[in-house]
């Protein structure tokens, strides 16, 4: 029997109809599925998306995105709903607690066959091994008995620079921010969170995290989403998959194979009435 190669899928953000359409493509029949996070928010059906994801069982494996962690924090009562949030349906659902428990057990990084999945990025100082170890420090907090109070402490933009000697909440905040929010950093790895535009418009002295010279985690291909203004990027060392489905773009899937054999499958957004290219 042929082993099916997994497909990695970009940011869903509550676009359940687009997920249905993508999973209906013949190339994706019976293949393992890997999701780069931001399953919920901004789109019209966050609840339906989470229920579908959970029902995929072991066929689908994910990493957490910033919107997924925001949902957990709102549910825990430590963050307020934003004006543009569309996660209220989950908060009021009869199966809310099962969905939240399922969500908070999803890791922030996964390694599989030479691919490293994260939602946003990997700091230039981090190896693949260190990235997985650091992710597990946050996973422990989210899976722990006090997650509802502790999750408050992993929000915030500071500190912007990683040091191995960081301790406590500062340490966890840098880990969460790199893995779930990073787009641009300096050559020293200082992170920037205010600008979400394309690489060509990078703020002075900042560059995309994956273009920092001497980046350590190059023995795996990093697979990520989070950056719709970057869009689809297929390089030997990085696969970026956020093609702005929730901004009336596409939902994209790429087979996790050697570069020359990678297959791309895309569906146009199936959701009605979404703002076009209102990128964030
Ligand atoms: Mn994101």
Coordinates of C-alpha atoms in Angstrom, one line a residue, residues 53-234:
X53 CA -11.8 20.0 12.8
X54 CA -12.6 18.0 15.9
X55 CA -14.6 15.5 13.9
X56 CA -11.6 14.8 11.6
X57 CA -10.0 13.1 14.6
X58 CA -6.5 11.7 14.1
X59 CA -6.5 12.5 10.4
X60 CA -6.0 16.2 11.1
X61 CA -3.2 17.6 13.3
X62 CA -2.8 21.4 14.0
X63 CA -0.7 24.0 15.6
X64 CA -2.2 26.9 17.5
X65 CA -2.5 30.4 16.0
X66 CA -2.8 33.8 17.7
X67 CA -6.6 33.8 17.1
X68 CA -7.0 30.4 18.6
X69 CA -5.1 31.5 21.7
X70 CA -7.2 34.7 21.8
X71 CA -10.4 32.6 21.8
X72 CA -9.1 30.6 24.8
X73 CA -8.2 33.8 26.7
X74 CA -11.7 35.4 26.0
X75 CA -13.3 32.1 27.1
X76 CA -11.2 32.2 30.3
X77 CA -12.5 35.8 31.0
X78 CA -9.0 37.4 30.8
X79 CA -9.3 39.1 27.4
X80 CA -12.2 41.2 25.9
X81 CA -13.9 40.4 22.7
X82 CA -12.6 42.7 19.9
X83 CA -15.0 44.7 17.7
X84 CA -14.2 42.4 14.7
X85 CA -14.1 39.1 16.6
X86 CA -16.5 36.4 15.3
X87 CA -16.0 33.8 18.0
X88 CA -19.2 34.5 20.0
X89 CA -20.9 31.5 18.5
X90 CA -18.3 29.2 20.2
X91 CA -18.6 31.0 23.5
X92 CA -22.4 30.3 23.6
X93 CA -22.3 26.8 22.2
X94 CA -23.6 23.8 24.2
X95 CA -20.4 21.9 23.4
X96 CA -18.2 25.0 24.2
X97 CA -16.2 23.2 27.0
X98 CA -15.4 20.2 24.9
X99 CA -14.2 22.4 22.0
X100 CA -12.1 24.6 24.3
X101 CA -10.5 21.5 25.9
X102 CA -9.7 20.1 22.5
X103 CA -8.3 23.4 21.4
X104 CA -6.0 24.0 24.4
X105 CA -4.3 20.6 23.9
X106 CA -3.1 21.5 20.4
X107 CA 0.6 22.2 20.3
X108 CA 2.4 25.4 19.2
X109 CA 4.9 23.5 17.0
X110 CA 5.1 20.0 15.4
X111 CA 7.9 18.2 13.6
X112 CA 7.2 15.5 11.1
X113 CA 9.5 14.0 8.4
X114 CA 11.7 17.1 8.1
X115 CA 8.9 19.6 8.3
X116 CA 8.4 22.0 11.2
X117 CA 4.9 23.4 11.5
X118 CA 4.3 26.6 13.3
X119 CA 1.6 29.3 12.9
X120 CA 3.8 32.4 12.4
X121 CA 7.6 32.0 12.6
X122 CA 10.7 30.7 14.2
X123 CA 13.3 33.1 15.7
X124 CA 16.7 33.1 13.9
X125 CA 18.5 31.9 17.1
X126 CA 16.3 28.8 17.5
X127 CA 17.2 25.3 16.1
X128 CA 14.4 22.9 15.3
X129 CA 14.9 21.0 18.5
X130 CA 14.9 24.1 20.7
X131 CA 11.8 25.4 18.9
X132 CA 9.9 22.2 19.9
X133 CA 11.3 22.3 23.5
X134 CA 10.2 26.0 23.9
X135 CA 6.8 25.3 22.4
X136 CA 6.3 22.6 25.0
X137 CA 6.8 25.1 27.8
X138 CA 3.7 27.1 26.6
X139 CA 1.8 23.9 25.9
X140 CA 2.3 22.8 29.5
X141 CA 0.7 26.1 30.7
X142 CA -2.3 25.7 28.3
X143 CA -2.9 22.1 29.3
X144 CA -2.4 22.7 33.0
X145 CA -5.2 23.1 35.7
X146 CA -4.6 26.8 36.1
X147 CA -4.8 27.7 32.4
X148 CA -7.7 30.1 32.8
X149 CA -5.7 32.4 35.1
X150 CA -2.2 31.8 33.7
X151 CA -3.2 32.5 30.0
X152 CA -3.4 36.2 30.8
X153 CA 0.3 36.4 31.4
X154 CA 1.3 35.2 27.9
X155 CA -0.2 38.3 26.2
X156 CA 1.9 41.4 25.5
X157 CA 4.6 42.6 23.1
X158 CA 7.6 42.7 25.5
X159 CA 10.3 41.6 25.6
X160 CA 11.1 41.7 21.8
X161 CA 14.3 39.8 22.0
X162 CA 15.0 36.1 23.0
X163 CA 17.6 35.2 25.5
X164 CA 18.2 31.7 26.7
X165 CA 18.3 33.1 30.2
X166 CA 14.8 34.6 30.1
X167 CA 12.6 33.3 32.9
X168 CA 8.9 33.2 33.8
X169 CA 6.3 35.0 31.9
X170 CA 8.8 37.1 29.9
X171 CA 10.2 33.8 28.5
X172 CA 6.7 32.4 27.7
X173 CA 5.6 35.7 26.0
X174 CA 8.6 35.6 23.6
X175 CA 7.9 32.0 22.7
X176 CA 4.2 32.6 22.1
X177 CA 4.9 35.8 20.1
X178 CA 7.5 34.2 17.9
X179 CA 5.5 31.1 17.1
X180 CA 2.1 32.7 16.7
X181 CA 2.6 36.4 15.7
X182 CA 6.1 36.9 14.1
X183 CA 6.5 38.4 10.6
X184 CA 9.4 40.8 10.8
X185 CA 12.5 40.9 13.0
X186 CA 15.9 42.5 12.9
X187 CA 19.1 40.6 12.2
X188 CA 19.4 40.2 16.0
X189 CA 16.0 38.7 16.1
X190 CA 14.2 41.6 17.7
X191 CA 10.5 41.2 16.8
X192 CA 8.1 43.8 15.4
X193 CA 4.3 43.4 15.7
X194 CA 2.7 46.5 14.4
X195 CA 3.3 46.0 10.6
X196 CA 1.5 43.2 8.7
X197 CA 2.1 44.3 5.1
X198 CA 4.2 42.6 2.5
X199 CA 8.0 42.0 2.7
X200 CA 8.7 44.7 0.1
X201 CA 7.3 47.3 2.5
X202 CA 9.3 46.1 5.5
X203 CA 10.0 48.7 8.2
X204 CA 13.6 50.1 8.2
X205 CA 16.1 47.6 9.7
X206 CA 13.5 44.7 9.7
X207 CA 13.3 41.7 7.5
X208 CA 11.0 38.7 7.2
X209 CA 12.0 36.2 9.9
X210 CA 12.8 33.6 7.3
X211 CA 15.3 35.9 5.5
X212 CA 17.6 36.6 8.5
X213 CA 21.1 35.5 7.6
X214 CA 22.4 32.6 9.6
X215 CA 18.9 31.4 10.7
X216 CA 19.4 28.2 12.6
X217 CA 16.3 26.0 11.9
X218 CA 17.3 25.2 8.4
X219 CA 17.5 21.4 8.8
X220 CA 13.7 21.3 8.5
X221 CA 11.3 23.0 6.1
X222 CA 9.2 25.5 8.2
X223 CA 5.5 25.4 7.3
X224 CA 3.5 28.4 8.4
X225 CA 0.6 30.7 7.8
X226 CA -0.4 34.0 9.5
X227 CA 0.8 36.4 6.8
X228 CA -1.8 37.0 4.1
X229 CA 0.1 39.9 2.7
X230 CA 2.9 37.5 2.0
X231 CA 0.6 35.0 0.5
X232 CA 1.7 31.6 -0.9
X233 CA 5.5 31.1 -0.7
X234 CA 7.1 27.8 -1.7

